[in-house]
mmCIF file with all atom_site columns, C-alpha atoms and ligand atoms in Angstrom:
data_model
loop_
_atom_site.group_PDB
_atom_site.id
_atom_site.type_symbol
_atom_site.label_atom_id
_atom_site.label_alt_id
_atom_site.label_comp_id
_atom_site.label_asym_id
_atom_site.label_entity_id
_atom_site.label_seq_id
_atom_site.pdbx_PDB_ins_code
_atom_site.Cartn_x
_atom_site.Cartn_y
_atom_site.Cartn_z
_atom_site.occupancy
_atom_site.B_iso_or_equiv
_atom_site.pdbx_formal_charge
_atom_site.auth_seq_id
_atom_site.auth_comp_id
_atom_site.auth_asym_id
_atom_site.auth_atom_id
_atom_site.pdbx_PDB_model_num
ATOM   1   C  CA  . MET A 1 1   ? 5.609   25.786  -0.685  1.00 91.00 ? 1   MET A CA  1
ATOM   2   C  CA  . GLU A 1 2   ? 6.632   23.285  1.968   1.00 96.00 ? 2   GLU A CA  1
ATOM   3   C  CA  . THR A 1 3   ? 7.327   19.720  0.898   1.00 98.00 ? 3   THR A CA  1
ATOM   4   C  CA  . ARG A 1 4   ? 7.804   16.597  2.977   1.00 98.00 ? 4   ARG A CA  1
ATOM   5   C  CA  . ILE A 1 5   ? 8.871   13.069  2.114   1.00 98.00 ? 5   ILE A CA  1
ATOM   6   C  CA  . GLY A 1 6   ? 7.872   9.741   3.656   1.00 98.00 ? 6   GLY A CA  1
ATOM   7   C  CA  . VAL A 1 7   ? 8.906   6.123   3.273   1.00 98.00 ? 7   VAL A CA  1
ATOM   8   C  CA  . GLY A 1 8   ? 6.916   2.978   4.023   1.00 98.00 ? 8   GLY A CA  1
ATOM   9   C  CA  . TYR A 1 9   ? 7.555   -0.753  3.970   1.00 98.00 ? 9   TYR A CA  1
ATOM   10  C  CA  . ASP A 1 10  ? 5.344   -3.771  4.602   1.00 98.00 ? 10  ASP A CA  1
ATOM   11  C  CA  . ILE A 1 11  ? 5.408   -7.525  4.170   1.00 98.00 ? 11  ILE A CA  1
ATOM   12  C  CA  . HIS A 1 12  ? 2.651   -10.141 4.470   1.00 98.00 ? 12  HIS A CA  1
ATOM   13  C  CA  . ARG A 1 13  ? 2.669   -13.912 4.374   1.00 98.00 ? 13  ARG A CA  1
ATOM   14  C  CA  . LEU A 1 14  ? 1.044   -15.734 1.410   1.00 98.00 ? 14  LEU A CA  1
ATOM   15  C  CA  . VAL A 1 15  ? -1.451  -18.390 2.497   1.00 98.00 ? 15  VAL A CA  1
ATOM   16  C  CA  . SER A 1 16  ? -4.151  -20.588 0.965   1.00 97.00 ? 16  SER A CA  1
ATOM   17  C  CA  . GLU A 1 17  ? -7.821  -19.659 1.032   1.00 95.00 ? 17  GLU A CA  1
ATOM   18  C  CA  . ARG A 1 18  ? -7.319  -15.902 1.059   1.00 97.00 ? 18  ARG A CA  1
ATOM   19  C  CA  . LYS A 1 19  ? -7.954  -13.466 -1.781  1.00 97.00 ? 19  LYS A CA  1
ATOM   20  C  CA  . LEU A 1 20  ? -5.000  -11.428 -3.017  1.00 98.00 ? 20  LEU A CA  1
ATOM   21  C  CA  . PHE A 1 21  ? -5.484  -7.646  -2.957  1.00 98.00 ? 21  PHE A CA  1
ATOM   22  C  CA  . ILE A 1 22  ? -2.771  -5.299  -4.183  1.00 98.00 ? 22  ILE A CA  1
ATOM   23  C  CA  . GLY A 1 23  ? -3.390  -1.579  -4.476  1.00 98.00 ? 23  GLY A CA  1
ATOM   24  C  CA  . GLY A 1 24  ? -7.118  -2.138  -4.098  1.00 98.00 ? 24  GLY A CA  1
ATOM   25  C  CA  . VAL A 1 25  ? -7.241  -4.599  -7.020  1.00 98.00 ? 25  VAL A CA  1
ATOM   26  C  CA  . GLU A 1 26  ? -8.105  -8.275  -6.618  1.00 98.00 ? 26  GLU A CA  1
ATOM   27  C  CA  . ILE A 1 27  ? -5.366  -10.258 -8.363  1.00 98.00 ? 27  ILE A CA  1
ATOM   28  C  CA  . PRO A 1 28  ? -6.149  -13.818 -9.468  1.00 97.00 ? 28  PRO A CA  1
ATOM   29  C  CA  . TYR A 1 29  ? -3.710  -16.168 -7.725  1.00 98.00 ? 29  TYR A CA  1
ATOM   30  C  CA  . ILE A 1 30  ? -3.760  -19.497 -5.879  1.00 98.00 ? 30  ILE A CA  1
ATOM   31  C  CA  . LYS A 1 31  ? -2.975  -17.764 -2.579  1.00 98.00 ? 31  LYS A CA  1
ATOM   32  C  CA  . GLY A 1 32  ? -3.676  -14.499 -0.787  1.00 98.00 ? 32  GLY A CA  1
ATOM   33  C  CA  . LEU A 1 33  ? -2.047  -12.452 1.931   1.00 98.00 ? 33  LEU A CA  1
ATOM   34  C  CA  . LEU A 1 34  ? -2.640  -13.190 5.597   1.00 97.00 ? 34  LEU A CA  1
ATOM   35  C  CA  . GLY A 1 35  ? -3.701  -10.281 7.786   1.00 95.00 ? 35  GLY A CA  1
ATOM   36  C  CA  . HIS A 1 36  ? -6.334  -8.749  10.015  1.00 92.00 ? 36  HIS A CA  1
ATOM   37  C  CA  . SER A 1 37  ? -7.600  -6.461  7.237   1.00 93.00 ? 37  SER A CA  1
ATOM   38  C  CA  . ASP A 1 38  ? -7.667  -7.503  3.569   1.00 95.00 ? 38  ASP A CA  1
ATOM   39  C  CA  . ALA A 1 39  ? -3.830  -7.475  3.954   1.00 97.00 ? 39  ALA A CA  1
ATOM   40  C  CA  . ASP A 1 40  ? -3.239  -5.179  0.970   1.00 98.00 ? 40  ASP A CA  1
ATOM   41  C  CA  . VAL A 1 41  ? 0.499   -4.909  1.496   1.00 98.00 ? 41  VAL A CA  1
ATOM   42  C  CA  . LEU A 1 42  ? 0.970   -2.150  -1.115  1.00 98.00 ? 42  LEU A CA  1
ATOM   43  C  CA  . ILE A 1 43  ? -1.658  0.104   0.435   1.00 98.00 ? 43  ILE A CA  1
ATOM   44  C  CA  . HIS A 1 44  ? -0.193  -0.538  3.899   1.00 98.00 ? 44  HIS A CA  1
ATOM   45  C  CA  . ALA A 1 45  ? 3.243   0.604   2.700   1.00 98.00 ? 45  ALA A CA  1
ATOM   46  C  CA  . ILE A 1 46  ? 1.661   3.725   1.153   1.00 98.00 ? 46  ILE A CA  1
ATOM   47  C  CA  . CYS A 1 47  ? -0.218  4.471   4.407   1.00 98.00 ? 47  CYS A CA  1
ATOM   48  C  CA  . ASP A 1 48  ? 3.017   4.261   6.396   1.00 98.00 ? 48  ASP A CA  1
ATOM   49  C  CA  . ALA A 1 49  ? 4.833   6.497   3.898   1.00 98.00 ? 49  ALA A CA  1
ATOM   50  C  CA  . LEU A 1 50  ? 2.102   9.133   4.235   1.00 98.00 ? 50  LEU A CA  1
ATOM   51  C  CA  . LEU A 1 51  ? 2.038   8.820   8.029   1.00 98.00 ? 51  LEU A CA  1
ATOM   52  C  CA  . GLY A 1 52  ? 5.820   9.115   8.120   1.00 98.00 ? 52  GLY A CA  1
ATOM   53  C  CA  . ALA A 1 53  ? 5.698   12.278  6.020   1.00 98.00 ? 53  ALA A CA  1
ATOM   54  C  CA  . ILE A 1 54  ? 3.512   13.959  8.655   1.00 98.00 ? 54  ILE A CA  1
ATOM   55  C  CA  . ALA A 1 55  ? 5.405   12.275  11.556  1.00 97.00 ? 55  ALA A CA  1
ATOM   56  C  CA  . GLU A 1 56  ? 2.232   10.547  12.735  1.00 96.00 ? 56  GLU A CA  1
ATOM   57  C  CA  . LYS A 1 57  ? 1.805   7.157   14.421  1.00 94.00 ? 57  LYS A CA  1
ATOM   58  C  CA  . ASP A 1 58  ? 2.305   4.197   12.067  1.00 94.00 ? 58  ASP A CA  1
ATOM   59  C  CA  . ILE A 1 59  ? -0.465  2.077   10.573  1.00 94.00 ? 59  ILE A CA  1
ATOM   60  C  CA  . GLY A 1 60  ? -0.176  -0.613  13.270  1.00 92.00 ? 60  GLY A CA  1
ATOM   61  C  CA  . GLU A 1 61  ? -0.693  1.968   16.029  1.00 94.00 ? 61  GLU A CA  1
ATOM   62  C  CA  . LEU A 1 62  ? -3.532  3.772   14.253  1.00 93.00 ? 62  LEU A CA  1
ATOM   63  C  CA  . PHE A 1 63  ? -5.420  0.614   13.248  1.00 93.00 ? 63  PHE A CA  1
ATOM   64  C  CA  . PRO A 1 64  ? -4.496  -2.078  15.806  1.00 90.00 ? 64  PRO A CA  1
ATOM   65  C  CA  . ASP A 1 65  ? -5.050  -5.686  14.692  1.00 87.00 ? 65  ASP A CA  1
ATOM   66  C  CA  . THR A 1 66  ? -6.627  -6.365  18.090  1.00 89.00 ? 66  THR A CA  1
ATOM   67  C  CA  . ASP A 1 67  ? -9.526  -4.060  17.168  1.00 89.00 ? 67  ASP A CA  1
ATOM   68  C  CA  . PRO A 1 68  ? -12.450 -6.061  15.670  1.00 89.00 ? 68  PRO A CA  1
ATOM   69  C  CA  . LYS A 1 69  ? -13.467 -2.888  13.815  1.00 89.00 ? 69  LYS A CA  1
ATOM   70  C  CA  . TYR A 1 70  ? -10.651 -3.507  11.315  1.00 88.00 ? 70  TYR A CA  1
ATOM   71  C  CA  . GLN A 1 71  ? -11.334 -7.240  10.833  1.00 88.00 ? 71  GLN A CA  1
ATOM   72  C  CA  . GLY A 1 72  ? -11.450 -7.905  7.072   1.00 88.00 ? 72  GLY A CA  1
ATOM   73  C  CA  . ILE A 1 73  ? -11.646 -4.168  6.296   1.00 92.00 ? 73  ILE A CA  1
ATOM   74  C  CA  . SER A 1 74  ? -10.678 -2.982  2.822   1.00 95.00 ? 74  SER A CA  1
ATOM   75  C  CA  . SER A 1 75  ? -7.297  -1.268  3.124   1.00 96.00 ? 75  SER A CA  1
ATOM   76  C  CA  . SER A 1 76  ? -8.623  1.435   0.767   1.00 97.00 ? 76  SER A CA  1
ATOM   77  C  CA  . GLU A 1 77  ? -10.719 2.589   3.721   1.00 96.00 ? 77  GLU A CA  1
ATOM   78  C  CA  . LEU A 1 78  ? -7.613  2.798   5.913   1.00 96.00 ? 78  LEU A CA  1
ATOM   79  C  CA  . LEU A 1 79  ? -5.822  4.782   3.195   1.00 98.00 ? 79  LEU A CA  1
ATOM   80  C  CA  . LYS A 1 80  ? -8.729  7.229   3.024   1.00 97.00 ? 80  LYS A CA  1
ATOM   81  C  CA  . VAL A 1 81  ? -8.480  7.814   6.792   1.00 97.00 ? 81  VAL A CA  1
ATOM   82  C  CA  . VAL A 1 82  ? -4.728  8.404   6.467   1.00 98.00 ? 82  VAL A CA  1
ATOM   83  C  CA  . LEU A 1 83  ? -5.238  10.822  3.553   1.00 98.00 ? 83  LEU A CA  1
ATOM   84  C  CA  . GLU A 1 84  ? -7.717  12.753  5.680   1.00 97.00 ? 84  GLU A CA  1
ATOM   85  C  CA  . LEU A 1 85  ? -5.011  13.166  8.358   1.00 97.00 ? 85  LEU A CA  1
ATOM   86  C  CA  . VAL A 1 86  ? -2.604  14.427  5.685   1.00 98.00 ? 86  VAL A CA  1
ATOM   87  C  CA  . ARG A 1 87  ? -5.216  16.917  4.410   1.00 97.00 ? 87  ARG A CA  1
ATOM   88  C  CA  . LYS A 1 88  ? -6.057  18.095  7.930   1.00 97.00 ? 88  LYS A CA  1
ATOM   89  C  CA  . LYS A 1 89  ? -2.425  19.090  8.333   1.00 97.00 ? 89  LYS A CA  1
ATOM   90  C  CA  . GLY A 1 90  ? -2.765  21.159  5.174   1.00 97.00 ? 90  GLY A CA  1
ATOM   91  C  CA  . TYR A 1 91  ? -0.871  18.887  2.794   1.00 98.00 ? 91  TYR A CA  1
ATOM   92  C  CA  . GLN A 1 92  ? -1.730  17.275  -0.492  1.00 97.00 ? 92  GLN A CA  1
ATOM   93  C  CA  . VAL A 1 93  ? 0.002   14.381  -2.196  1.00 98.00 ? 93  VAL A CA  1
ATOM   94  C  CA  . SER A 1 94  ? 2.434   15.471  -4.882  1.00 98.00 ? 94  SER A CA  1
ATOM   95  C  CA  . ASN A 1 95  ? 3.408   11.997  -6.086  1.00 98.00 ? 95  ASN A CA  1
ATOM   96  C  CA  . LEU A 1 96  ? 4.266   8.525   -4.894  1.00 98.00 ? 96  LEU A CA  1
ATOM   97  C  CA  . ASP A 1 97  ? 6.543   5.762   -6.053  1.00 98.00 ? 97  ASP A CA  1
ATOM   98  C  CA  . THR A 1 98  ? 6.187   2.132   -5.084  1.00 98.00 ? 98  THR A CA  1
ATOM   99  C  CA  . VAL A 1 99  ? 7.849   -1.262  -5.452  1.00 98.00 ? 99  VAL A CA  1
ATOM   100 C  CA  . ILE A 1 100 ? 6.191   -4.672  -5.183  1.00 98.00 ? 100 ILE A CA  1
ATOM   101 C  CA  . ILE A 1 101 ? 8.551   -7.571  -4.476  1.00 98.00 ? 101 ILE A CA  1
ATOM   102 C  CA  . ALA A 1 102 ? 6.944   -10.882 -5.354  1.00 98.00 ? 102 ALA A CA  1
ATOM   103 C  CA  . GLU A 1 103 ? 8.200   -14.041 -7.028  1.00 98.00 ? 103 GLU A CA  1
ATOM   104 C  CA  . GLU A 1 104 ? 4.602   -14.793 -8.067  1.00 97.00 ? 104 GLU A CA  1
ATOM   105 C  CA  . PRO A 1 105 ? 2.179   -13.800 -9.491  1.00 97.00 ? 105 PRO A CA  1
ATOM   106 C  CA  . LYS A 1 106 ? 3.428   -11.643 -12.355 1.00 96.00 ? 106 LYS A CA  1
ATOM   107 C  CA  . PHE A 1 107 ? 2.120   -8.119  -11.862 1.00 96.00 ? 107 PHE A CA  1
ATOM   108 C  CA  . ALA A 1 108 ? 2.840   -6.691  -15.333 1.00 95.00 ? 108 ALA A CA  1
ATOM   109 C  CA  . PRO A 1 109 ? -0.699  -7.456  -16.633 1.00 96.00 ? 109 PRO A CA  1
ATOM   110 C  CA  . PHE A 1 110 ? -2.247  -5.644  -13.647 1.00 97.00 ? 110 PHE A CA  1
ATOM   111 C  CA  . LYS A 1 111 ? 0.078   -2.663  -13.388 1.00 97.00 ? 111 LYS A CA  1
ATOM   112 C  CA  . ASN A 1 112 ? -2.250  -0.296  -15.192 1.00 97.00 ? 112 ASN A CA  1
ATOM   113 C  CA  . ARG A 1 113 ? -5.258  -1.309  -13.111 1.00 98.00 ? 113 ARG A CA  1
ATOM   114 C  CA  . ILE A 1 114 ? -3.334  -0.949  -9.846  1.00 98.00 ? 114 ILE A CA  1
ATOM   115 C  CA  . GLN A 1 115 ? -2.119  2.536   -10.819 1.00 98.00 ? 115 GLN A CA  1
ATOM   116 C  CA  . GLU A 1 116 ? -5.684  3.513   -11.788 1.00 98.00 ? 116 GLU A CA  1
ATOM   117 C  CA  . SER A 1 117 ? -7.055  2.128   -8.535  1.00 98.00 ? 117 SER A CA  1
ATOM   118 C  CA  . LEU A 1 118 ? -4.524  4.039   -6.413  1.00 98.00 ? 118 LEU A CA  1
ATOM   119 C  CA  . SER A 1 119 ? -5.026  7.253   -8.356  1.00 98.00 ? 119 SER A CA  1
ATOM   120 C  CA  . LYS A 1 120 ? -8.777  6.946   -7.762  1.00 98.00 ? 120 LYS A CA  1
ATOM   121 C  CA  . ILE A 1 121 ? -8.505  6.192   -4.019  1.00 97.00 ? 121 ILE A CA  1
ATOM   122 C  CA  . MET A 1 122 ? -5.937  8.971   -3.535  1.00 97.00 ? 122 MET A CA  1
ATOM   123 C  CA  . ASN A 1 123 ? -7.617  11.433  -5.878  1.00 97.00 ? 123 ASN A CA  1
ATOM   124 C  CA  . ILE A 1 124 ? -4.420  12.197  -7.826  1.00 97.00 ? 124 ILE A CA  1
ATOM   125 C  CA  . ASP A 1 125 ? -3.518  11.789  -11.497 1.00 98.00 ? 125 ASP A CA  1
ATOM   126 C  CA  . LYS A 1 126 ? -2.350  8.367   -12.578 1.00 98.00 ? 126 LYS A CA  1
ATOM   127 C  CA  . ASP A 1 127 ? 0.938   9.832   -13.818 1.00 98.00 ? 127 ASP A CA  1
ATOM   128 C  CA  . ARG A 1 128 ? 1.738   10.662  -10.187 1.00 98.00 ? 128 ARG A CA  1
ATOM   129 C  CA  . VAL A 1 129 ? 1.562   6.998   -9.151  1.00 98.00 ? 129 VAL A CA  1
ATOM   130 C  CA  . GLY A 1 130 ? 4.809   5.116   -9.778  1.00 98.00 ? 130 GLY A CA  1
ATOM   131 C  CA  . LEU A 1 131 ? 4.671   1.320   -9.625  1.00 98.00 ? 131 LEU A CA  1
ATOM   132 C  CA  . LYS A 1 132 ? 7.350   -1.271  -10.204 1.00 98.00 ? 132 LYS A CA  1
ATOM   133 C  CA  . ALA A 1 133 ? 7.148   -5.003  -9.667  1.00 97.00 ? 133 ALA A CA  1
ATOM   134 C  CA  . LYS A 1 134 ? 10.241  -7.150  -9.189  1.00 97.00 ? 134 LYS A CA  1
ATOM   135 C  CA  . THR A 1 135 ? 11.058  -10.674 -8.140  1.00 98.00 ? 135 THR A CA  1
ATOM   136 C  CA  . ASN A 1 136 ? 13.516  -11.407 -5.337  1.00 98.00 ? 136 ASN A CA  1
ATOM   137 C  CA  . GLU A 1 137 ? 15.639  -13.475 -7.745  1.00 98.00 ? 137 GLU A CA  1
ATOM   138 C  CA  . GLY A 1 138 ? 14.645  -16.638 -5.873  1.00 98.00 ? 138 GLY A CA  1
ATOM   139 C  CA  . LEU A 1 139 ? 16.419  -15.502 -2.720  1.00 98.00 ? 139 LEU A CA  1
ATOM   140 C  CA  . GLY A 1 140 ? 15.095  -15.887 0.823   1.00 98.00 ? 140 GLY A CA  1
ATOM   141 C  CA  . GLU A 1 141 ? 11.470  -15.982 1.999   1.00 97.00 ? 141 GLU A CA  1
ATOM   142 C  CA  . LEU A 1 142 ? 10.218  -13.782 -0.828  1.00 98.00 ? 142 LEU A CA  1
ATOM   143 C  CA  . GLY A 1 143 ? 12.120  -15.904 -3.326  1.00 98.00 ? 143 GLY A CA  1
ATOM   144 C  CA  . ARG A 1 144 ? 10.430  -19.023 -1.914  1.00 98.00 ? 144 ARG A CA  1
ATOM   145 C  CA  . LYS A 1 145 ? 7.028   -17.368 -2.555  1.00 98.00 ? 145 LYS A CA  1
ATOM   146 C  CA  . GLU A 1 146 ? 6.233   -17.262 1.164   1.00 98.00 ? 146 GLU A CA  1
ATOM   147 C  CA  . GLY A 1 147 ? 5.138   -13.643 1.070   1.00 98.00 ? 147 GLY A CA  1
ATOM   148 C  CA  . ILE A 1 148 ? 4.928   -10.339 -0.755  1.00 98.00 ? 148 ILE A CA  1
ATOM   149 C  CA  . ALA A 1 149 ? 6.706   -7.145  0.333   1.00 98.00 ? 149 ALA A CA  1
ATOM   150 C  CA  . CYS A 1 150 ? 6.230   -3.541  -0.791  1.00 98.00 ? 150 CYS A CA  1
ATOM   151 C  CA  . TYR A 1 151 ? 8.044   -0.237  -0.480  1.00 98.00 ? 151 TYR A CA  1
ATOM   152 C  CA  . ALA A 1 152 ? 6.483   3.183   -0.956  1.00 98.00 ? 152 ALA A CA  1
ATOM   153 C  CA  . THR A 1 153 ? 7.869   6.706   -1.032  1.00 98.00 ? 153 THR A CA  1
ATOM   154 C  CA  . VAL A 1 154 ? 5.605   9.756   -1.076  1.00 98.00 ? 154 VAL A CA  1
ATOM   155 C  CA  . LEU A 1 155 ? 6.077   13.466  -1.476  1.00 98.00 ? 155 LEU A CA  1
ATOM   156 C  CA  . ILE A 1 156 ? 3.471   15.762  0.037   1.00 98.00 ? 156 ILE A CA  1
ATOM   157 C  CA  . LYS A 1 157 ? 3.223   19.526  -0.329  1.00 98.00 ? 157 LYS A CA  1
ATOM   158 C  CA  . LYS A 1 158 ? 1.608   22.438  1.438   1.00 96.00 ? 158 LYS A CA  1
ATOM   159 C  CA  . GLU A 1 159 ? 0.914   25.666  -0.426  1.00 83.00 ? 159 GLU A CA  1
ATOM   160 C  CA  . SER A 1 160 ? 2.061   28.594  1.676   1.00 77.00 ? 160 SER A CA  1
HETATM 161 MG MG1 . MG  B 2 .   ? 0.397   -4.721  6.766   1.00 81.69 ? 201 MG  B MG1 1
#
């Protein structure tokens, strides 16, 4: 069995009059993330981790923000396209681990729903979807609640 690892990172700015989507779940909050798509920063980090594992172009190259086709698109759809690329290369996702860095809102009440949502989109068991949410201890842009950042690590495997 061949295994490969990938890492992804993303950050988006929090602004008024946008809905907040994290891991395909709408989170009630006074602000949302700015972006060409629905700006689901967690899914974007996961996409880049998967793309990195197969040494493909990154999410910005695959889905350019100049392309009107991706205007307001649900990031779940982008993740499905990325997963198809992974499958075409003969791999399946073994597990993933993720970190959300946000001063606000508190993600603990939504953790379960986010894990369920990701496991559904990615067609893997929920116990293969790691999720942690932390604050930035009030430091820097994230600490001033100006944005939300996410990290993702994935392991993919190919049966030989
Ligand atoms: Mg992004």
